Amino acid sequence: MGDDTAIIRGSSRRHWLVTTDLSAEGVHFRNGETDARDIGYKATVANLSDVAAMGGRPHYLLVALAIPKLWSPEEIDRVYEGIMRACRAHGVELIGGDTSASKQGLFVSITLIGSVPPGHALRRDGARTGDLLYVTGTLGDSRAGLQLLTRRRGQTTSSASGLSSAHRQYLIGRHLRPVPRLQAGQVLAALRLATAAIDLSDGLSGDLSRLCEQSTAGAELDMHTLPCSVPLQTYSRLTRQDAATLALEGGEDYELLFSVRPGNTTRLARVAQRLGCRVTCVGRVTAKRAGLTLRRPDGRTVPVPVASYEHFRS
Amino acid sequence: MGDDTAIIRGSSRRHWLVTTDLSAEGVHFRNGETDARDIGYKATVANLSDVAAMGGRPHYLLVALAIPKLWSPEEIDRVYEGIMRACRAHGVELIGGDTSASKQGLFVSITLIGSVPPGHALRRDGARTGDLLYVTGTLGDSRAGLQLLTRRRGQTTSSASGLSSAHRQYLIGRHLRPVPRLQAGQVLAALRLATAAIDLSDGLSGDLSRLCEQSTAGAELDMHTLPCSVPLQTYSRLTRQDAATLALEGGEDYELLFSVRPGNTTRLARVAQRLGCRVTCVGRVTAKRAGLTLRRPDGRTVPVPVASYEHFRS
């Protein structure tokens, strides 16, 4: 435990990774607002991302569904369609599951089985003082996409109405159809480049805090280095939000955060294009007593706000 | 798929079994009526029983819980206590899981990983015409226990009031704390005595129908041979119910139903005491076109009623 994914010692050639994630209606998604295919897809990606954070390859999937009477067989088929789309994209085979009635709300519980060569698994507890912190891709897009989706119903005129359709679709797509960083995780594991890794499901601040706790370490983030996409920058300007704060606190990006020894950063730069996505250095690992700090653009250092992503509740 | 448990090819020494089961509040249990420990215990046994039906050994467990605000941390601890009790009893290690908020109702999703030597797994599709059908233990106790639990609230005077406290506790215990037939499954698999096997979670009639469908076979059950415990016989007499009907249609006994070639019944009798429970011959496998039939005590043959166990819904 500790890592979201358990390791089972298999043969001398591979160890198994097992992870399970549960998505609940009204907590992770709402019926009628989310295409049922996106519910299935995203529930699957949450698991794939856990395996990516260990540097593993995903193989087999089991799905347990609790289905309320309100959900039609067609809608349930669409949930499976989304699950199968995520499976096909990453060569994963659906091997079993269970269905049950539900008095209230759809529940999607997914178990994913992957593998990693013995000794290769990325863990959360290996970050050491002086290591540099990197993230894959860009951060905060998913949170912006969620805001666009949920604002659509309440507010008829939105301050984000100046956003181009392409930017809007990009941000919503990043929220509904995130891409697990399996290739990046596998390359980092195979080359033993990461001393620790975690996937960003709850937001950078929350997941960094988790990684540091497991590694008995502190961390300093450089706020101006947090990678923000052009659509996010445009969106945050229009909505008068700070893009770096969205990047820091927004969850469900499913990017990887990992630490690298200073002596290995040149090697990382050399293999960067094999990771399948951009990587950005966002800070460094410090002693535990230094806590989690954020270096602001003006040079001041403040504690990292611990408000990590909370699933919406009404 | 087809079997509730998936097989993953592991090393030359063992294959992995993976099964997942979901229990939902208001469907499988009700808050306040069931001790939270029994909820956790029973959800675990449902998975252990799936592995027993494959002849496997259970090893690792993952638990995903969706927790409503109404449930206190103490109650959730009791759910885990029940899970751990079932795990300890069978040498199973809890290796991971996930928790989530729930808008309505507790959901318990359990994934169990077991193993079986290659080629040993019991399957559902191997029953052939002429094979004899056996069940472990006694049938119908769990349904009677459920009736005793649910009648307690509605009816102040019950026709079962003449039941001794020991018999009442036995039947309720069989409903709340069933024992998975792991030893029996492992011995049947190791000695290659069963041509097919399934665990009785939905009731003999329903699960026999499933086994026959997978094996492309029919079956004839001898009604007078269905093994009924003394407490069940007493209870059914007092409540004017037919014990054999409870044995046939009552679910959640978690006994095993298996088929044995006629030439192997003597071997089965010789090793019976190694199974850890009684076994009873209850019928035989027939051609598919003969369907599922029931030989009544008067010698008449009638179709097996297909009404299998339905989880209580209100």
XYZ file of C-alpha atoms in Angstrom:
628
model
C 0.000 0.000 0.000
C 1.194 3.621 -0.067
C 1.492 3.472 -3.805
C -1.933 3.300 -5.446
C -0.724 0.213 -7.236
C 0.326 -3.022 -5.577
C 3.229 -5.141 -6.827
C 2.949 -8.927 -6.858
C 6.132 -10.906 -7.302
C 5.631 -13.048 -10.397
C 8.358 -14.847 -12.304
C 11.988 -13.741 -12.667
C 10.955 -11.961 -15.866
C 8.098 -9.869 -14.545
C 6.226 -8.662 -11.544
C 2.530 -7.905 -11.669
C 0.964 -4.543 -10.907
C -2.624 -4.390 -9.656
C -4.640 -1.250 -9.145
C -8.308 -0.540 -8.530
C -10.304 2.687 -8.859
C -13.911 3.486 -8.179
C -15.987 6.181 -9.904
C -19.316 7.206 -8.401
C -22.222 9.071 -9.963
C -22.692 12.496 -8.396
C -19.055 12.475 -7.240
C -16.907 11.743 -10.288
C -19.553 12.323 -12.941
C -23.195 13.271 -13.335
C -25.717 11.415 -15.460
C -26.987 13.472 -18.380
C -24.046 15.874 -18.294
C -21.325 13.475 -19.291
C -21.507 11.227 -22.338
C -21.637 7.718 -20.860
C -18.697 6.761 -23.094
C -16.548 9.409 -21.410
C -17.455 7.966 -17.974
C -16.148 4.548 -19.000
C -13.125 5.958 -20.787
C -12.069 8.167 -17.900
C -12.592 5.507 -15.218
C -10.264 3.291 -17.257
C -7.656 6.036 -17.702
C -7.537 6.599 -13.922
C -6.274 3.011 -13.629
C -3.995 3.163 -16.676
C -2.416 6.283 -15.198
C -1.677 4.439 -11.939
C 0.195 1.776 -13.932
C 1.980 4.502 -15.945
C 3.205 6.046 -12.683
C 4.862 2.723 -11.819
C 6.507 2.468 -15.244
C 4.410 -0.576 -16.092
C 2.619 -2.023 -19.097
C -1.139 -2.561 -18.737
C -2.549 -5.968 -19.736
C -5.893 -6.987 -18.253
C -8.987 -5.212 -16.981
C -11.977 -6.208 -14.839
C -15.099 -4.052 -14.552
C -17.681 -4.134 -11.751
C -20.773 -2.020 -12.360
C -23.643 -1.229 -9.980
C -26.469 -0.133 -12.249
C -29.549 1.839 -11.167
C -32.892 1.286 -12.910
C -32.737 4.819 -14.326
C -29.839 3.866 -16.575
C -30.932 2.254 -19.846
C -29.111 -0.753 -21.314
C -28.026 1.554 -24.168
C -26.371 3.957 -21.734
C -24.595 1.063 -20.006
C -23.412 -0.158 -23.411
C -21.918 3.297 -23.952
C -20.060 3.056 -20.619
C -18.536 -0.217 -21.876
C -17.806 1.402 -25.257
C -15.709 4.032 -23.482
C -13.940 1.390 -21.409
C -13.166 -0.606 -24.556
C -11.875 2.479 -26.377
C -9.346 3.113 -23.609
C -8.462 -0.607 -23.557
C -7.928 -0.827 -27.319
C -5.761 2.305 -27.336
C -3.332 0.618 -24.950
C -3.607 -3.067 -25.849
C -5.569 -3.988 -22.727
C -7.866 -7.019 -22.646
C -11.185 -7.015 -20.730
C -11.112 -10.358 -18.899
C -13.943 -10.244 -16.386
C -16.220 -8.370 -14.091
C -19.454 -8.263 -12.204
C -22.711 -6.372 -12.464
C -25.164 -5.625 -9.701
C -28.285 -3.586 -9.218
C -27.881 -0.195 -7.522
C -30.521 1.601 -5.507
C -29.036 4.992 -6.325
C -26.417 6.017 -8.797
C -24.039 4.259 -11.138
C -20.788 2.932 -9.685
C -17.915 1.903 -11.899
C -15.163 -0.087 -10.229
C -12.231 -0.997 -12.431
C -9.301 -3.255 -11.628
C -6.290 -3.157 -13.926
C -3.460 -5.668 -14.039
C -0.153 -4.672 -15.571
C 3.438 -5.814 -15.367
C 6.941 -4.445 -14.940
C 10.334 -6.177 -15.066
C 11.555 -7.027 -11.531
C 13.327 -4.085 -9.917
C 12.124 -1.601 -12.543
C 8.936 -0.326 -10.905
C 8.861 3.401 -10.202
C 7.944 4.086 -6.605
C 6.871 7.090 -4.570
C 9.478 6.808 -1.865
C 12.765 7.329 -3.698
C 12.996 11.143 -4.024
C 16.133 12.557 -2.327
C 17.239 16.108 -1.466
C 18.721 17.759 -4.531
C 16.730 15.694 -7.069
C 14.999 17.784 -9.710
C 11.229 17.601 -10.139
C 9.697 17.171 -13.607
C 6.171 16.926 -14.954
C 4.987 15.562 -18.288
C 2.646 17.538 -20.573
C 0.790 20.607 -19.350
C -1.132 21.152 -16.134
C -4.488 22.716 -15.271
C -6.212 21.976 -18.576
C -8.548 19.419 -17.028
C -9.719 21.807 -14.311
C -10.411 24.501 -16.920
C -12.317 21.937 -19.001
C -14.400 20.994 -15.962
C -15.169 24.669 -15.316
C -16.267 25.100 -18.943
C -18.532 22.047 -18.677
C -20.141 23.003 -15.378
C -20.474 26.721 -16.160
C -22.342 25.929 -19.323
C -25.420 24.962 -17.351
C -25.521 27.735 -14.722
C -24.382 30.849 -16.520
C -25.823 31.925 -19.836
C -23.138 34.543 -20.405
C -19.702 33.463 -19.340
C -16.529 35.489 -19.147
C -15.025 32.613 -21.151
C -17.316 33.370 -24.107
C -14.369 34.970 -25.926
C -12.595 31.601 -25.985
C -12.217 30.123 -29.468
C -14.111 26.925 -30.153
C -10.805 25.081 -30.708
C -9.441 26.161 -27.330
C -12.696 25.290 -25.612
C -12.763 21.846 -27.216
C -9.114 21.286 -26.308
C -9.686 22.035 -22.612
C -12.920 20.010 -22.394
C -11.217 17.158 -24.233
C -8.353 17.206 -21.734
C -10.933 16.842 -18.949
C -13.072 14.140 -20.541
C -10.484 12.186 -22.495
C -7.122 12.428 -20.715
C -4.214 10.381 -22.080
C -2.321 8.188 -19.594
C 1.458 8.673 -19.832
C 2.277 5.014 -20.261
C 5.144 5.491 -22.700
C 6.830 8.115 -20.534
C 6.514 5.926 -17.436
C 7.912 2.876 -19.231
C 10.919 4.763 -20.643
C 11.702 6.371 -17.272
C 11.527 2.945 -15.608
C 13.558 1.117 -18.248
C 16.355 3.731 -18.166
C 16.138 4.079 -14.374
C 15.908 7.826 -14.766
C 13.277 8.596 -12.113
C 14.024 8.216 -8.399
C 10.293 8.553 -7.642
C 7.088 9.092 -9.618
C 3.368 9.684 -9.098
C 0.514 10.463 -11.445
C -1.332 13.745 -11.070
C -4.903 12.750 -10.366
C -5.567 15.048 -7.401
C -3.578 18.095 -8.545
C 0.138 18.928 -8.427
C 0.056 20.355 -4.886
C -1.791 17.336 -3.449
C 0.166 14.679 -5.290
C 3.523 16.384 -4.683
C 2.669 16.402 -1.003
C 1.963 12.654 -1.236
C 5.247 11.938 -3.036
C 7.209 13.999 -0.486
C 5.507 12.295 2.421
C 6.382 8.857 1.051
C 9.948 9.979 0.340
C 10.347 11.800 3.692
C 11.286 14.926 1.779
C 10.264 18.525 1.127
C 10.068 20.314 -2.217
C 10.321 23.733 -3.787
C 8.299 24.498 -6.916
C 9.115 27.370 -9.284
C 5.719 28.860 -10.004
C 6.755 30.466 -13.299
C 7.942 27.139 -14.707
C 4.632 25.265 -14.371
C 3.787 24.208 -17.939
C 0.507 25.766 -19.098
C -1.002 25.217 -22.538
C -1.892 28.166 -24.764
C -5.641 27.403 -24.426
C -5.271 27.430 -20.631
C -3.382 30.730 -20.716
C -6.097 32.267 -22.896
C -8.877 30.815 -20.736
C -7.338 32.007 -17.474
C -6.809 35.514 -18.884
C -10.450 35.688 -20.005
C -11.788 34.363 -16.705
C -9.356 36.431 -14.596
C -7.844 33.363 -12.988
C -4.180 32.638 -12.419
C -3.046 29.927 -14.846
C -0.310 28.765 -12.457
C -2.866 28.316 -9.681
C -5.029 26.190 -11.999
C -1.887 24.222 -12.890
C -0.995 23.794 -9.225
C -4.385 22.918 -7.823
C -6.410 21.498 -10.694
C -6.770 17.723 -10.626
C -7.328 14.947 -13.154
C -4.540 15.970 -15.514
C -3.172 12.396 -15.375
C 0.311 13.700 -16.136
C 3.338 12.267 -14.319
C 5.383 14.030 -11.659
C 8.832 12.496 -11.178
C 12.169 13.226 -9.577
C 15.579 12.881 -11.262
C 19.076 12.952 -9.768
C 20.961 16.106 -10.833
C 23.584 13.948 -12.568
C 20.906 12.407 -14.787
C 19.220 15.509 -16.193
C 21.413 15.526 -19.323
C 20.493 11.893 -20.007
C 16.822 12.821 -19.511
C 17.149 15.658 -22.051
C 18.749 13.225 -24.542
C 15.864 10.725 -24.317
C 13.111 13.326 -23.954
C 11.614 12.669 -27.382
C 11.166 8.981 -26.541
C 8.764 9.885 -23.728
C 5.939 10.749 -26.123
C 5.290 14.136 -24.513
C 7.071 17.245 -23.281
C 8.723 17.231 -19.873
C 9.368 20.354 -17.805
C 11.521 20.883 -14.747
C 9.254 22.528 -12.143
C 11.395 22.512 -8.988
C 13.570 20.450 -6.747
C 13.449 18.105 -3.767
C 14.510 19.614 -0.445
C 14.896 18.387 3.128
C 11.659 17.371 4.813
C 11.924 20.171 7.391
C 11.769 22.780 4.594
C 8.222 21.641 3.815
C 6.534 22.308 0.475
C 7.267 25.779 -0.825
C 6.434 27.750 -3.934
C 8.850 30.301 -5.432
C 6.700 33.064 -6.874
C 7.694 35.049 -9.977
C 8.702 37.969 -7.720
C 11.228 35.726 -5.967
C 9.266 35.388 -2.745
C 8.818 31.907 -1.319
C 5.447 30.885 0.146
C 4.059 27.573 1.417
C 2.347 25.482 -1.239
C -1.404 25.788 -0.726
C -2.514 22.306 0.264
C -5.982 22.638 -1.266
C -5.821 19.732 -3.650
C -8.527 18.743 -6.026
C -11.818 17.838 -4.382
C -14.373 16.021 -6.436
C -17.417 18.191 -6.876
C -20.151 17.486 -4.388
C -23.515 19.129 -4.221
C -15.362 -14.494 -19.349
C -18.163 -17.047 -18.867
C -16.564 -18.200 -15.653
C -16.822 -15.513 -12.954
C -13.072 -15.778 -12.556
C -10.514 -14.978 -15.242
C -7.324 -16.997 -15.723
C -4.070 -15.239 -16.541
C -1.208 -17.362 -17.816
C 1.656 -16.835 -15.356
C 4.756 -18.978 -15.098
C 5.022 -22.709 -15.851
C 4.304 -23.317 -12.165
C 1.134 -21.327 -11.762
C -1.586 -19.404 -13.464
C -3.325 -16.476 -11.804
C -7.042 -16.262 -11.083
C -8.692 -12.865 -10.850
C -12.258 -12.223 -9.795
C -14.201 -9.120 -8.830
C -17.522 -8.745 -6.984
C -19.555 -5.707 -6.061
C -21.931 -5.396 -3.074
C -24.371 -2.496 -2.945
C -26.308 -1.093 -0.005
C -30.038 -1.672 -0.389
C -29.352 -4.569 -2.777
C -26.948 -6.934 -1.016
C -27.278 -5.488 2.479
C -29.068 -2.757 4.405
C -27.404 -0.336 6.786
C -28.504 -0.802 10.381
C -29.788 -4.330 9.819
C -26.501 -5.988 9.119
C -23.440 -5.690 11.362
C -20.931 -3.802 9.206
C -18.389 -6.569 9.877
C -20.702 -9.093 8.237
C -20.962 -6.861 5.150
C -17.186 -6.874 4.735
C -16.860 -10.565 5.570
C -19.550 -11.654 3.147
C -18.347 -9.456 0.279
C -14.957 -11.126 0.687
C -16.433 -14.634 0.812
C -18.281 -14.015 -2.477
C -14.841 -13.610 -4.085
C -13.188 -16.447 -2.161
C -16.007 -18.718 -3.297
C -15.353 -17.807 -6.953
C -11.725 -18.886 -6.510
C -12.854 -22.062 -4.687
C -15.054 -22.941 -7.681
C -11.936 -22.846 -9.893
C -9.969 -25.052 -7.496
C -7.596 -22.181 -6.728
C -5.757 -20.776 -3.731
C -6.534 -17.162 -2.795
C -3.588 -14.796 -2.232
C -4.228 -11.062 -2.593
C -7.193 -8.748 -2.148
C -7.994 -5.179 -3.217
C -10.930 -3.229 -1.799
C -12.652 -0.226 -3.367
C -15.230 1.495 -1.157
C -17.651 4.299 -2.038
C -18.626 5.787 1.297
C -21.703 7.971 1.952
C -21.586 10.702 4.595
C -24.115 8.769 6.708
C -21.566 6.067 7.440
C -19.282 6.855 10.370
C -15.538 6.086 10.266
C -16.188 3.484 12.992
C -18.711 1.670 10.799
C -16.277 1.711 7.873
C -13.589 0.303 10.186
C -15.984 -2.534 10.968
C -16.450 -3.239 7.255
C -12.639 -3.576 6.985
C -12.596 -5.719 10.149
C -14.949 -8.172 8.467
C -12.859 -8.159 5.289
C -9.708 -8.827 7.321
C -11.373 -11.649 9.245
C -12.186 -13.449 5.997
C -8.669 -12.698 4.711
C -6.930 -14.039 7.814
C -9.028 -17.203 7.814
C -7.687 -18.064 4.370
C -4.184 -16.548 4.356
C -5.124 -13.679 2.047
C -3.171 -10.398 2.056
C -4.876 -7.018 1.566
C -2.592 -5.278 -0.932
C -4.444 -2.194 -2.104
C -7.620 -0.381 -2.868
C -9.386 2.903 -3.352
C -11.942 4.932 -1.460
C -14.340 7.480 -2.829
C -17.252 9.526 -1.606
C -20.721 8.230 -2.429
C -23.839 10.328 -2.809
C -26.090 7.449 -1.796
C -25.288 4.116 -0.276
C -22.163 2.144 0.503
C -20.563 0.191 -2.326
C -17.989 -2.486 -1.650
C -16.029 -3.689 -4.644
C -13.541 -6.455 -3.983
C -10.968 -7.927 -6.337
C -9.314 -11.189 -5.365
C -6.215 -12.694 -6.935
C -5.544 -16.377 -6.531
C -3.550 -19.043 -8.314
C -3.869 -22.548 -9.647
C -1.273 -24.886 -11.192
C -1.449 -24.731 -15.022
C -4.095 -27.071 -16.412
C -5.701 -27.681 -13.007
C -8.381 -24.974 -12.976
C -11.930 -26.252 -12.656
C -14.140 -24.813 -15.368
C -17.851 -24.565 -16.056
C -17.823 -26.073 -19.512
C -16.631 -29.616 -18.939
C -19.796 -31.453 -17.783
C -20.738 -34.343 -20.123
C -23.840 -36.546 -20.433
C -23.721 -39.287 -17.806
C -21.571 -37.335 -15.321
C -22.958 -37.316 -11.783
C -23.776 -34.035 -10.052
C -22.577 -33.387 -6.499
C -22.917 -30.513 -4.047
C -20.854 -29.755 -0.957
C -22.424 -29.070 2.465
C -26.135 -28.363 2.800
C -28.379 -26.087 0.761
C -31.085 -23.546 1.613
C -29.730 -22.554 5.043
C -28.744 -19.085 3.875
C -32.201 -18.329 2.467
C -33.811 -19.469 5.736
C -31.343 -17.272 7.672
C -32.273 -14.307 5.484
C -35.986 -14.959 6.098
C -35.350 -15.076 9.847
C -33.448 -11.774 9.687
C -35.994 -9.938 7.565
C -39.083 -11.342 9.305
C -37.805 -10.188 12.628
C -38.574 -6.600 11.741
C -42.004 -6.976 10.100
C -43.739 -9.691 12.086
C -43.882 -9.647 15.885
C -45.155 -13.206 16.055
C -43.563 -15.503 13.567
C -44.452 -19.056 12.713
C -40.755 -19.738 13.267
C -41.042 -18.781 16.950
C -40.899 -22.475 17.875
C -37.385 -22.687 16.432
C -34.696 -23.295 19.034
C -32.191 -20.517 19.546
C -29.375 -22.812 18.363
C -31.148 -23.608 15.094
C -32.006 -19.954 14.555
C -28.395 -18.904 15.141
C -27.138 -21.656 12.853
C -29.337 -20.536 9.953
C -28.608 -16.826 10.448
C -24.902 -17.629 10.741
C -24.999 -19.536 7.474
C -26.490 -16.436 5.830
C -24.145 -13.855 7.371
C -20.940 -15.841 7.663
C -20.794 -18.447 4.903
C -17.623 -20.509 4.540
C -16.037 -20.691 1.076
C -15.251 -24.275 0.008
C -11.616 -23.620 -0.827
C -10.284 -26.944 0.429
C -12.902 -28.936 -1.474
C -12.197 -26.986 -4.677
C -8.429 -27.463 -4.356
C -8.682 -31.212 -3.726
C -11.121 -31.692 -6.628
C -8.763 -29.746 -8.904
C -5.578 -31.474 -7.741
C -7.072 -34.955 -8.204
C -8.834 -33.956 -11.448
C -12.067 -35.360 -10.064
C -14.496 -32.698 -11.281
C -15.308 -32.278 -14.965
C -16.991 -28.929 -14.195
C -17.709 -26.822 -11.110
C -19.521 -23.657 -10.078
C -20.195 -22.044 -6.719
C -23.786 -21.653 -5.549
C -24.229 -17.929 -5.104
C -27.546 -17.532 -6.954
C -29.201 -20.799 -5.892
C -28.871 -24.368 -7.155
C -31.456 -23.973 -9.928
C -29.881 -20.791 -11.285
C -26.269 -21.902 -11.033
C -26.996 -25.406 -12.385
C -28.624 -23.726 -15.360
C -25.446 -21.660 -15.849
C -23.178 -24.708 -15.604
C -25.339 -26.620 -18.091
C -25.421 -23.710 -20.520
C -21.616 -23.444 -20.467
C -21.283 -27.220 -20.854
C -24.000 -27.459 -23.562
C -25.773 -30.024 -21.412
C -29.005 -30.735 -19.564
C -29.413 -32.117 -16.042
C -31.787 -34.125 -13.896
C -31.904 -33.433 -10.151
C -33.319 -35.891 -7.609
C -35.374 -33.681 -5.335
C -35.280 -36.080 -2.368
C -31.468 -36.125 -2.383
C -30.934 -32.370 -1.913
C -28.954 -32.106 1.341
C -30.884 -30.127 3.962
C -29.571 -29.429 7.465
C -31.621 -30.411 10.522
C -32.185 -26.716 11.420
C -33.509 -26.102 7.880
C -35.820 -29.107 8.085
C -37.182 -27.884 11.427
C -37.521 -24.317 10.163
C -39.300 -25.322 6.966
C -41.722 -27.566 8.892
C -42.555 -24.719 11.314
C -42.992 -22.174 8.506
C -44.850 -24.617 6.239
C -42.301 -24.300 3.476
C -40.797 -27.096 1.430
C -37.163 -27.611 2.524
C -36.192 -28.949 -0.903
C -37.592 -25.837 -2.576
C -35.527 -23.646 -0.242
C -32.503 -25.839 -1.087
C -33.212 -25.548 -4.797
C -33.973 -21.852 -5.034
C -32.245 -20.222 -2.068
C -29.089 -18.341 -2.930
C -25.862 -17.388 -1.164
C -25.064 -20.841 0.194
C -21.560 -20.573 -1.345
C -21.394 -24.346 -1.623
C -19.904 -25.977 -4.729
C -21.818 -27.830 -7.433
C -19.616 -30.121 -9.509
C -19.844 -32.966 -11.998
C -17.895 -36.240 -11.825
C -17.463 -38.967 -14.452
C -19.292 -42.179 -13.416
C -15.952 -44.044 -13.345
C -14.596 -41.615 -10.754
C -17.325 -41.755 -8.101
C -15.517 -44.470 -6.141
C -12.355 -42.351 -6.061
C -14.447 -39.387 -4.920
C -15.904 -41.442 -2.057
C -12.392 -42.507 -1.044
C -11.120 -38.908 -0.780
C -14.363 -37.427 0.573
C -12.968 -36.731 4.038
C -10.155 -34.638 2.527
C -12.712 -32.176 1.106
C -13.442 -30.625 4.513
C -17.216 -31.026 4.151
C -19.861 -33.540 3.165
C -20.609 -34.130 -0.499
C -23.926 -35.418 -1.806
C -24.878 -36.749 -5.217
C -27.957 -34.782 -6.300
C -28.474 -35.851 -9.921
C -26.841 -36.387 -13.275
C -25.896 -34.572 -16.449
C -28.123 -35.292 -19.447
C -28.240 -34.250 -23.080
C -28.946 -30.583 -23.650
C -32.261 -31.301 -25.387
C -33.600 -32.910 -22.176
C -33.339 -29.511 -20.440
C -33.228 -29.160 -16.667
C -35.577 -31.504 -14.900
C -36.418 -32.362 -11.338
C -37.406 -35.871 -10.251
C -39.942 -35.456 -7.477
C -40.254 -37.932 -4.572
C -43.360 -39.431 -6.244
C -41.254 -40.285 -9.298
C -42.742 -37.591 -11.544
C -40.312 -35.469 -13.521
C -40.984 -31.725 -13.827
C -38.949 -28.851 -15.290
C -36.635 -27.146 -12.798
C -38.224 -23.840 -11.822
C -35.857 -21.206 -13.164
C -36.617 -18.671 -10.452
C -33.136 -18.222 -9.066
C -32.216 -16.069 -6.173
C -33.009 -12.394 -6.653
C -31.384 -9.916 -4.326
C -34.018 -8.224 -2.249
C -35.136 -4.905 -3.642
C -37.697 -2.575 -2.219
